[in-house]
Amino acid sequence: MNKHIISIIALLMLFFSLSFEMSSENYKLSFPLACTINKDCWISAYPDDDKSDGWHDYKGGTRTYNGHTGTDIAITDIKTMNKGVSVKAANSGVVLRTRDGVNDINDKRIGVETVNNFACGNGIVTDNGSGIKIAYCHMKKGSIKYKKGDFVKKGDVIGLVGMSGKTEYPHLHIQVFENSKLVDPNAENLWETKIPYNELFIYHIGVTDTMPDQLQCKEGGFNQQIISKNSNKIYLWADIFAPMINDKITYKIISPDKNMIANNSKIIEKNNVRRFLYMIHKSNLKQGLYTAIVTINRNKKSYSKLIEFNVK
């Protein structure tokens, strides 16, 4: 057989094998981060399922904000981001476009208006050839591994989680389209492995002996591991996603001898997308290992997060 004919046949076989892989691939999406959900990464926001001026997620809860179009998956903090958390392709497909070179920085530090033209930050968009397009946003500067026209397979590492574009904390925003229509993979059950829904989310808590800086706290910083025994006061702060009206927030500090030295509470007065709160404890502290606990009570359910700190 003519060598040219053999080459053409080989190319056609490759083309049809790729086309078949793209068109016949299951619509189910794999989890797009190299982390364990609800252990070292969390869903911080869902798409807004309310088409009016209000907002609610696909469960009718407040784990979203008005006009939000994707699923946000948060990692622990900036320190973890700098170590590198891989973003993986949730579905196979051809890369339609990419952007890289946007700095990783809290948009509140530089002004939200400065990122309006590149709100997605560094990102990549893929098309699986069967109607599913996926956009990955806020990725780390310099981490995008593919270019326009490349073919990526489900599970391939396409970059790293970052904090580029319109964001206040390190996370991935993943946005899914089916036949050009925006869809919520959570509501449509598109995930290969079901992601549990949590009605609220305590992102961070921390202890410090100076007034906590809200921006640093939201980025995962401003948390002292050691407090001086000479400190006149300590602050126990919490960064919470989706607190609702009438939620009860309780702050507790337990001493090394298991005595409760602080037990303060606050009732949330309105629904919030995200809320930063803190309590102040004025007391002379003995040396030793303390435990700080923040608890949210809602409809006879409770959600807690704790940390330990040393007084020396």
mmCIF file of C-alpha atoms in Angstrom:
data_model
loop_
_atom_site.group_PDB
_atom_site.id
_atom_site.type_symbol
_atom_site.label_atom_id
_atom_site.label_comp_id
_atom_site.label_asym_id
_atom_site.label_seq_id
_atom_site.Cartn_x
_atom_site.Cartn_y
_atom_site.Cartn_z
ATOM 1 C CA MET A 1 0.000 0.000 0.000
ATOM 2 C CA ASN A 2 1.222 3.531 -0.785
ATOM 3 C CA LYS A 3 3.025 5.149 2.165
ATOM 4 C CA HIS A 4 0.948 8.345 1.733
ATOM 5 C CA ILE A 5 -2.286 6.340 1.924
ATOM 6 C CA ILE A 6 -1.033 4.584 5.066
ATOM 7 C CA SER A 7 -0.218 7.964 6.640
ATOM 8 C CA ILE A 8 -3.655 9.351 5.766
ATOM 9 C CA ILE A 9 -5.368 6.272 7.213
ATOM 10 C CA ALA A 10 -3.305 6.593 10.413
ATOM 11 C CA LEU A 11 -4.261 10.264 10.770
ATOM 12 C CA LEU A 12 -7.930 9.493 10.174
ATOM 13 C CA MET A 13 -7.831 6.714 12.773
ATOM 14 C CA LEU A 14 -6.264 9.113 15.292
ATOM 15 C CA PHE A 15 -8.843 11.795 14.486
ATOM 16 C CA PHE A 16 -11.803 9.445 14.886
ATOM 17 C CA SER A 17 -10.408 7.922 18.081
ATOM 18 C CA LEU A 18 -10.066 11.397 19.620
ATOM 19 C CA SER A 19 -13.502 12.424 18.352
ATOM 20 C CA PHE A 20 -15.045 9.278 19.797
ATOM 21 C CA GLU A 21 -13.309 9.830 23.133
ATOM 22 C CA MET A 22 -14.564 13.398 23.301
ATOM 23 C CA SER A 23 -18.106 12.781 22.099
ATOM 24 C CA SER A 24 -18.793 9.567 23.992
ATOM 25 C CA GLU A 25 -17.221 10.580 27.291
ATOM 26 C CA ASN A 26 -19.572 10.456 30.240
ATOM 27 C CA TYR A 27 -20.886 13.870 31.258
ATOM 28 C CA LYS A 28 -19.925 13.140 34.860
ATOM 29 C CA LEU A 29 -17.194 15.420 36.200
ATOM 30 C CA SER A 30 -14.301 14.418 38.426
ATOM 31 C CA PHE A 31 -13.378 16.565 41.427
ATOM 32 C CA PRO A 32 -11.027 19.283 40.125
ATOM 33 C CA LEU A 33 -8.601 19.696 43.041
ATOM 34 C CA ALA A 34 -5.875 17.516 44.542
ATOM 35 C CA CYS A 35 -7.337 17.693 48.054
ATOM 36 C CA THR A 36 -9.874 15.977 50.295
ATOM 37 C CA ILE A 37 -13.235 17.722 50.495
ATOM 38 C CA ASN A 38 -14.175 18.953 53.993
ATOM 39 C CA LYS A 39 -10.679 18.148 55.264
ATOM 40 C CA ASP A 40 -8.223 20.441 53.477
ATOM 41 C CA CYS A 41 -10.612 22.034 50.963
ATOM 42 C CA TRP A 42 -14.252 23.080 51.126
ATOM 43 C CA ILE A 43 -17.099 24.321 48.940
ATOM 44 C CA SER A 44 -17.223 27.985 49.910
ATOM 45 C CA ALA A 45 -19.971 29.057 47.465
ATOM 46 C CA TYR A 46 -22.429 27.492 45.032
ATOM 47 C CA PRO A 47 -24.035 29.069 41.940
ATOM 48 C CA ASP A 48 -26.930 31.428 42.627
ATOM 49 C CA ASP A 49 -30.153 29.522 41.882
ATOM 50 C CA ASP A 50 -32.385 32.590 42.319
ATOM 51 C CA LYS A 51 -33.125 34.439 39.063
ATOM 52 C CA SER A 52 -34.487 37.504 40.864
ATOM 53 C CA ASP A 53 -32.632 40.147 42.859
ATOM 54 C CA GLY A 54 -32.393 37.714 45.765
ATOM 55 C CA TRP A 55 -30.001 34.830 46.130
ATOM 56 C CA HIS A 56 -30.004 31.224 47.277
ATOM 57 C CA ASP A 57 -28.146 28.042 46.379
ATOM 58 C CA TYR A 58 -29.652 24.918 44.798
ATOM 59 C CA LYS A 59 -30.761 23.673 48.237
ATOM 60 C CA GLY A 60 -32.473 26.946 49.070
ATOM 61 C CA GLY A 61 -29.679 27.880 51.468
ATOM 62 C CA THR A 62 -27.420 30.934 51.613
ATOM 63 C CA ARG A 63 -24.172 29.316 50.435
ATOM 64 C CA THR A 64 -23.948 31.724 47.487
ATOM 65 C CA TYR A 65 -24.338 35.394 46.600
ATOM 66 C CA ASN A 66 -26.400 37.339 44.105
ATOM 67 C CA GLY A 67 -25.420 36.507 40.532
ATOM 68 C CA HIS A 68 -22.715 33.970 41.405
ATOM 69 C CA THR A 69 -22.217 31.624 38.450
ATOM 70 C CA GLY A 70 -19.865 28.877 39.592
ATOM 71 C CA THR A 71 -18.802 26.507 42.355
ATOM 72 C CA ASP A 72 -16.036 27.897 44.574
ATOM 73 C CA ILE A 73 -13.669 25.406 46.194
ATOM 74 C CA ALA A 74 -11.498 26.966 48.892
ATOM 75 C CA ILE A 75 -8.157 25.680 50.149
ATOM 76 C CA THR A 76 -6.762 26.288 53.619
ATOM 77 C CA ASP A 77 -4.779 29.506 53.210
ATOM 78 C CA ILE A 78 -2.129 31.428 51.259
ATOM 79 C CA LYS A 79 0.674 29.344 52.776
ATOM 80 C CA THR A 80 -0.938 26.214 51.328
ATOM 81 C CA MET A 81 -1.460 28.010 48.008
ATOM 82 C CA ASN A 82 2.221 28.868 47.831
ATOM 83 C CA LYS A 83 3.152 25.222 48.414
ATOM 84 C CA GLY A 84 0.975 24.333 45.432
ATOM 85 C CA VAL A 85 -2.427 22.637 45.156
ATOM 86 C CA SER A 86 -3.060 21.080 41.748
ATOM 87 C CA VAL A 87 -6.103 21.881 39.624
ATOM 88 C CA LYS A 88 -7.151 18.851 37.563
ATOM 89 C CA ALA A 89 -9.336 18.696 34.465
ATOM 90 C CA ALA A 90 -12.851 17.695 35.517
ATOM 91 C CA ASN A 91 -13.546 16.476 31.961
ATOM 92 C CA SER A 92 -11.509 15.795 28.829
ATOM 93 C CA GLY A 93 -11.549 18.343 26.046
ATOM 94 C CA VAL A 94 -9.808 20.833 23.819
ATOM 95 C CA VAL A 95 -8.513 24.064 25.332
ATOM 96 C CA LEU A 96 -10.481 27.000 23.916
ATOM 97 C CA ARG A 97 -8.550 29.781 25.638
ATOM 98 C CA THR A 98 -6.299 30.582 28.578
ATOM 99 C CA ARG A 99 -5.057 33.560 30.552
ATOM 100 C CA ASP A 100 -1.942 33.779 32.728
ATOM 101 C CA GLY A 101 0.153 36.537 34.254
ATOM 102 C CA VAL A 102 -2.403 38.015 36.693
ATOM 103 C CA ASN A 103 -0.970 38.529 40.191
ATOM 104 C CA ASP A 104 -2.255 36.497 43.141
ATOM 105 C CA ILE A 105 -3.552 39.111 45.574
ATOM 106 C CA ASN A 106 -6.659 39.884 47.615
ATOM 107 C CA ASP A 107 -8.688 42.249 45.426
ATOM 108 C CA LYS A 108 -9.571 44.320 48.500
ATOM 109 C CA ARG A 109 -5.901 45.261 48.792
ATOM 110 C CA ILE A 110 -5.705 46.678 45.273
ATOM 111 C CA GLY A 111 -9.314 47.757 44.754
ATOM 112 C CA VAL A 112 -12.019 45.578 43.216
ATOM 113 C CA GLU A 113 -12.365 47.972 40.278
ATOM 114 C CA THR A 114 -8.796 47.194 39.187
ATOM 115 C CA VAL A 115 -9.711 43.580 38.356
ATOM 116 C CA ASN A 116 -13.080 44.145 36.681
ATOM 117 C CA ASN A 117 -11.606 43.435 33.233
ATOM 118 C CA PHE A 118 -10.130 40.100 34.315
ATOM 119 C CA ALA A 119 -12.390 38.976 37.167
ATOM 120 C CA CYS A 120 -11.679 35.291 36.433
ATOM 121 C CA GLY A 121 -7.966 35.947 36.907
ATOM 122 C CA ASN A 122 -5.700 33.291 35.478
ATOM 123 C CA GLY A 123 -7.763 30.530 33.944
ATOM 124 C CA ILE A 124 -8.469 27.979 31.276
ATOM 125 C CA VAL A 125 -11.604 26.997 29.312
ATOM 126 C CA THR A 126 -12.116 23.533 27.807
ATOM 127 C CA ASP A 127 -14.696 22.013 25.441
ATOM 128 C CA ASN A 128 -15.331 18.247 25.496
ATOM 129 C CA GLY A 129 -16.930 18.223 22.056
ATOM 130 C CA SER A 130 -20.243 16.937 23.393
ATOM 131 C CA GLY A 131 -21.732 20.132 24.691
ATOM 132 C CA ILE A 132 -19.840 20.484 27.963
ATOM 133 C CA LYS A 133 -17.573 23.509 28.409
ATOM 134 C CA ILE A 134 -15.756 24.227 31.657
ATOM 135 C CA ALA A 135 -14.067 27.410 32.870
ATOM 136 C CA TYR A 136 -11.474 27.265 35.684
ATOM 137 C CA CYS A 137 -10.732 30.625 37.364
ATOM 138 C CA HIS A 138 -8.452 32.340 39.938
ATOM 139 C CA MET A 139 -5.544 30.012 39.205
ATOM 140 C CA LYS A 140 -2.011 30.742 40.355
ATOM 141 C CA LYS A 141 0.144 33.046 38.253
ATOM 142 C CA GLY A 142 2.513 31.144 35.963
ATOM 143 C CA SER A 143 0.868 27.766 36.623
ATOM 144 C CA ILE A 144 -1.245 27.251 33.464
ATOM 145 C CA LYS A 145 0.157 24.136 31.764
ATOM 146 C CA TYR A 146 -1.773 24.133 28.459
ATOM 147 C CA LYS A 147 -2.362 26.474 25.545
ATOM 148 C CA LYS A 148 -5.198 27.039 23.098
ATOM 149 C CA GLY A 149 -5.793 23.996 20.894
ATOM 150 C CA ASP A 150 -4.227 21.453 23.279
ATOM 151 C CA PHE A 151 -6.196 18.343 24.224
ATOM 152 C CA VAL A 152 -6.426 17.542 27.950
ATOM 153 C CA LYS A 153 -7.672 14.341 29.525
ATOM 154 C CA LYS A 154 -9.879 14.125 32.586
ATOM 155 C CA GLY A 155 -7.628 14.145 35.650
ATOM 156 C CA ASP A 156 -4.674 15.873 33.967
ATOM 157 C CA VAL A 157 -3.094 18.640 36.055
ATOM 158 C CA ILE A 158 -3.848 21.912 34.268
ATOM 159 C CA GLY A 159 -2.393 24.332 36.824
ATOM 160 C CA LEU A 160 -2.500 25.369 40.492
ATOM 161 C CA VAL A 161 -5.034 26.985 42.807
ATOM 162 C CA GLY A 162 -4.384 30.701 43.144
ATOM 163 C CA MET A 163 -5.885 34.004 44.229
ATOM 164 C CA SER A 164 -5.875 35.951 40.966
ATOM 165 C CA GLY A 165 -8.654 38.191 39.689
ATOM 166 C CA LYS A 166 -11.739 39.091 41.710
ATOM 167 C CA THR A 167 -11.216 37.142 44.921
ATOM 168 C CA GLU A 168 -10.316 37.637 48.581
ATOM 169 C CA TYR A 169 -8.978 34.170 49.376
ATOM 170 C CA PRO A 170 -7.263 31.266 47.550
ATOM 171 C CA HIS A 171 -9.810 29.083 45.763
ATOM 172 C CA LEU A 172 -10.859 27.616 42.438
ATOM 173 C CA HIS A 173 -14.001 28.895 40.733
ATOM 174 C CA ILE A 174 -15.287 26.248 38.321
ATOM 175 C CA GLN A 175 -18.084 27.145 35.923
ATOM 176 C CA VAL A 176 -19.896 24.541 33.787
ATOM 177 C CA PHE A 177 -21.874 25.045 30.572
ATOM 178 C CA GLU A 178 -24.024 22.438 28.844
ATOM 179 C CA ASN A 179 -24.898 23.317 25.241
ATOM 180 C CA SER A 180 -23.950 26.946 26.024
ATOM 181 C CA LYS A 181 -26.338 27.037 29.007
ATOM 182 C CA LEU A 182 -24.884 27.659 32.455
ATOM 183 C CA VAL A 183 -25.566 24.681 34.739
ATOM 184 C CA ASP A 184 -24.929 23.881 38.392
ATOM 185 C CA PRO A 185 -23.078 20.525 38.569
ATOM 186 C CA ASN A 186 -24.261 20.138 42.168
ATOM 187 C CA ALA A 187 -27.954 20.536 41.330
ATOM 188 C CA GLU A 188 -27.669 18.468 38.146
ATOM 189 C CA ASN A 189 -25.739 15.667 39.876
ATOM 190 C CA LEU A 190 -22.831 15.914 37.444
ATOM 191 C CA TRP A 191 -20.065 15.009 39.907
ATOM 192 C CA GLU A 192 -18.710 11.451 39.652
ATOM 193 C CA THR A 193 -18.487 11.349 43.436
ATOM 194 C CA LYS A 194 -21.264 13.190 45.247
ATOM 195 C CA ILE A 195 -20.027 16.200 47.192
ATOM 196 C CA PRO A 196 -21.848 16.557 50.522
ATOM 197 C CA TYR A 197 -23.804 19.777 50.982
ATOM 198 C CA ASN A 198 -23.071 21.775 54.120
ATOM 199 C CA GLU A 199 -25.453 24.597 54.934
ATOM 200 C CA LEU A 200 -22.713 26.746 56.437
ATOM 201 C CA PHE A 201 -18.955 26.773 56.575
ATOM 202 C CA ILE A 202 -16.564 27.985 59.297
ATOM 203 C CA TYR A 203 -13.526 28.812 57.159
ATOM 204 C CA HIS A 204 -11.043 29.989 59.781
ATOM 205 C CA ILE A 205 -10.806 30.808 63.453
ATOM 206 C CA GLY A 206 -7.795 32.259 65.207
ATOM 207 C CA VAL A 207 -6.419 33.791 68.391
ATOM 208 C CA THR A 208 -4.271 36.915 68.672
ATOM 209 C CA ASP A 209 -3.323 39.425 71.371
ATOM 210 C CA THR A 210 -3.733 42.421 69.044
ATOM 211 C CA MET A 211 -6.747 43.644 67.087
ATOM 212 C CA PRO A 212 -7.176 41.135 64.217
ATOM 213 C CA ASP A 213 -6.699 42.436 60.684
ATOM 214 C CA GLN A 214 -9.761 41.283 58.748
ATOM 215 C CA LEU A 215 -8.003 40.978 55.380
ATOM 216 C CA GLN A 216 -5.176 38.895 56.814
ATOM 217 C CA CYS A 217 -7.634 36.702 58.700
ATOM 218 C CA LYS A 218 -9.664 36.035 55.547
ATOM 219 C CA GLU A 219 -6.466 35.019 53.770
ATOM 220 C CA GLY A 220 -5.718 32.509 56.526
ATOM 221 C CA GLY A 221 -3.213 34.520 58.557
ATOM 222 C CA PHE A 222 -3.189 36.492 61.810
ATOM 223 C CA ASN A 223 -3.361 33.448 64.054
ATOM 224 C CA GLN A 224 -0.832 33.311 66.880
ATOM 225 C CA GLN A 225 0.316 29.928 68.117
ATOM 226 C CA ILE A 226 1.923 31.497 71.194
ATOM 227 C CA ILE A 227 0.387 34.225 73.392
ATOM 228 C CA SER A 228 2.383 36.074 76.039
ATOM 229 C CA LYS A 229 1.209 35.514 79.615
ATOM 230 C CA ASN A 230 1.560 39.279 80.055
ATOM 231 C CA SER A 231 -1.041 40.053 77.379
ATOM 232 C CA ASN A 232 -3.900 42.145 78.753
ATOM 233 C CA LYS A 233 -6.462 40.771 76.315
ATOM 234 C CA ILE A 234 -6.852 38.151 73.625
ATOM 235 C CA TYR A 235 -9.090 38.118 70.572
ATOM 236 C CA LEU A 236 -10.841 34.987 69.308
ATOM 237 C CA TRP A 237 -12.016 35.605 65.737
ATOM 238 C CA ALA A 238 -14.016 33.629 63.182
ATOM 239 C CA ASP A 239 -14.507 33.892 59.405
ATOM 240 C CA ILE A 240 -17.827 32.250 58.503
ATOM 241 C CA PHE A 241 -19.576 31.609 55.193
ATOM 242 C CA ALA A 242 -23.394 31.808 55.038
ATOM 243 C CA PRO A 243 -24.444 32.648 58.600
ATOM 244 C CA MET A 244 -28.204 33.216 58.772
ATOM 245 C CA ILE A 245 -30.534 35.311 60.880
ATOM 246 C CA ASN A 246 -31.028 33.859 64.387
ATOM 247 C CA ASP A 247 -27.897 31.687 64.206
ATOM 248 C CA LYS A 248 -26.201 31.655 67.598
ATOM 249 C CA ILE A 249 -22.412 32.060 67.544
ATOM 250 C CA THR A 250 -20.643 30.917 70.723
ATOM 251 C CA TYR A 251 -17.007 31.577 71.585
ATOM 252 C CA LYS A 252 -15.292 29.492 74.271
ATOM 253 C CA ILE A 253 -11.775 29.399 75.669
ATOM 254 C CA ILE A 254 -10.739 26.479 77.881
ATOM 255 C CA SER A 255 -7.706 26.688 80.146
ATOM 256 C CA PRO A 256 -4.984 24.021 80.596
ATOM 257 C CA ASP A 257 -6.770 22.771 83.743
ATOM 258 C CA LYS A 258 -10.001 22.347 81.693
ATOM 259 C CA ASN A 259 -11.795 25.358 83.165
ATOM 260 C CA MET A 260 -13.851 27.531 80.838
ATOM 261 C CA ILE A 261 -12.436 31.044 81.141
ATOM 262 C CA ALA A 262 -14.540 32.592 78.356
ATOM 263 C CA ASN A 263 -18.035 31.791 77.112
ATOM 264 C CA ASN A 264 -19.578 34.542 74.995
ATOM 265 C CA SER A 265 -22.318 34.369 72.382
ATOM 266 C CA LYS A 266 -23.942 36.491 69.698
ATOM 267 C CA ILE A 267 -27.158 36.151 67.695
ATOM 268 C CA ILE A 268 -26.815 36.866 63.963
ATOM 269 C CA GLU A 269 -29.258 39.614 62.989
ATOM 270 C CA LYS A 270 -29.394 39.058 59.215
ATOM 271 C CA ASN A 271 -28.369 36.643 56.464
ATOM 272 C CA ASN A 272 -24.809 37.098 55.234
ATOM 273 C CA VAL A 273 -22.772 35.686 52.379
ATOM 274 C CA ARG A 274 -19.749 35.869 54.637
ATOM 275 C CA ARG A 275 -19.212 37.311 58.099
ATOM 276 C CA PHE A 276 -16.139 38.150 60.149
ATOM 277 C CA LEU A 277 -16.647 38.319 63.928
ATOM 278 C CA TYR A 278 -14.519 38.332 67.069
ATOM 279 C CA MET A 279 -14.742 38.416 70.855
ATOM 280 C CA ILE A 280 -12.370 39.970 73.376
ATOM 281 C CA HIS A 281 -11.295 38.252 76.576
ATOM 282 C CA LYS A 282 -9.654 40.392 79.242
ATOM 283 C CA SER A 283 -7.760 38.313 81.759
ATOM 284 C CA ASN A 284 -4.356 37.386 83.105
ATOM 285 C CA LEU A 285 -3.493 34.020 81.618
ATOM 286 C CA LYS A 286 -1.534 31.189 83.189
ATOM 287 C CA GLN A 287 1.067 29.344 81.187
ATOM 288 C CA GLY A 288 -0.031 26.233 79.332
ATOM 289 C CA LEU A 289 -2.017 24.875 76.403
ATOM 290 C CA TYR A 290 -5.443 26.461 75.789
ATOM 291 C CA THR A 291 -8.291 25.426 73.503
ATOM 292 C CA ALA A 292 -10.462 27.928 71.642
ATOM 293 C CA ILE A 293 -13.782 26.830 70.149
ATOM 294 C CA VAL A 294 -16.252 28.644 67.902
ATOM 295 C CA THR A 295 -19.684 27.027 67.539
ATOM 296 C CA ILE A 296 -22.699 27.944 65.413
ATOM 297 C CA ASN A 297 -26.113 26.662 66.482
ATOM 298 C CA ARG A 298 -28.894 26.547 63.874
ATOM 299 C CA ASN A 299 -32.194 24.704 64.110
ATOM 300 C CA LYS A 300 -30.929 22.321 66.803
ATOM 301 C CA LYS A 301 -27.800 21.574 64.776
ATOM 302 C CA SER A 302 -24.323 22.702 65.783
ATOM 303 C CA TYR A 303 -21.124 23.291 63.783
ATOM 304 C CA SER A 304 -17.796 23.820 65.518
ATOM 305 C CA LYS A 305 -14.171 24.564 64.810
ATOM 306 C CA LEU A 306 -11.373 24.561 67.398
ATOM 307 C CA ILE A 307 -7.732 25.491 67.664
ATOM 308 C CA GLU A 308 -5.100 25.251 70.374
ATOM 309 C CA PHE A 309 -2.620 27.921 71.474
ATOM 310 C CA ASN A 310 0.121 28.166 74.061
ATOM 311 C CA VAL A 311 0.520 30.845 76.706
ATOM 312 C CA LYS A 312 4.146 31.373 77.720
#
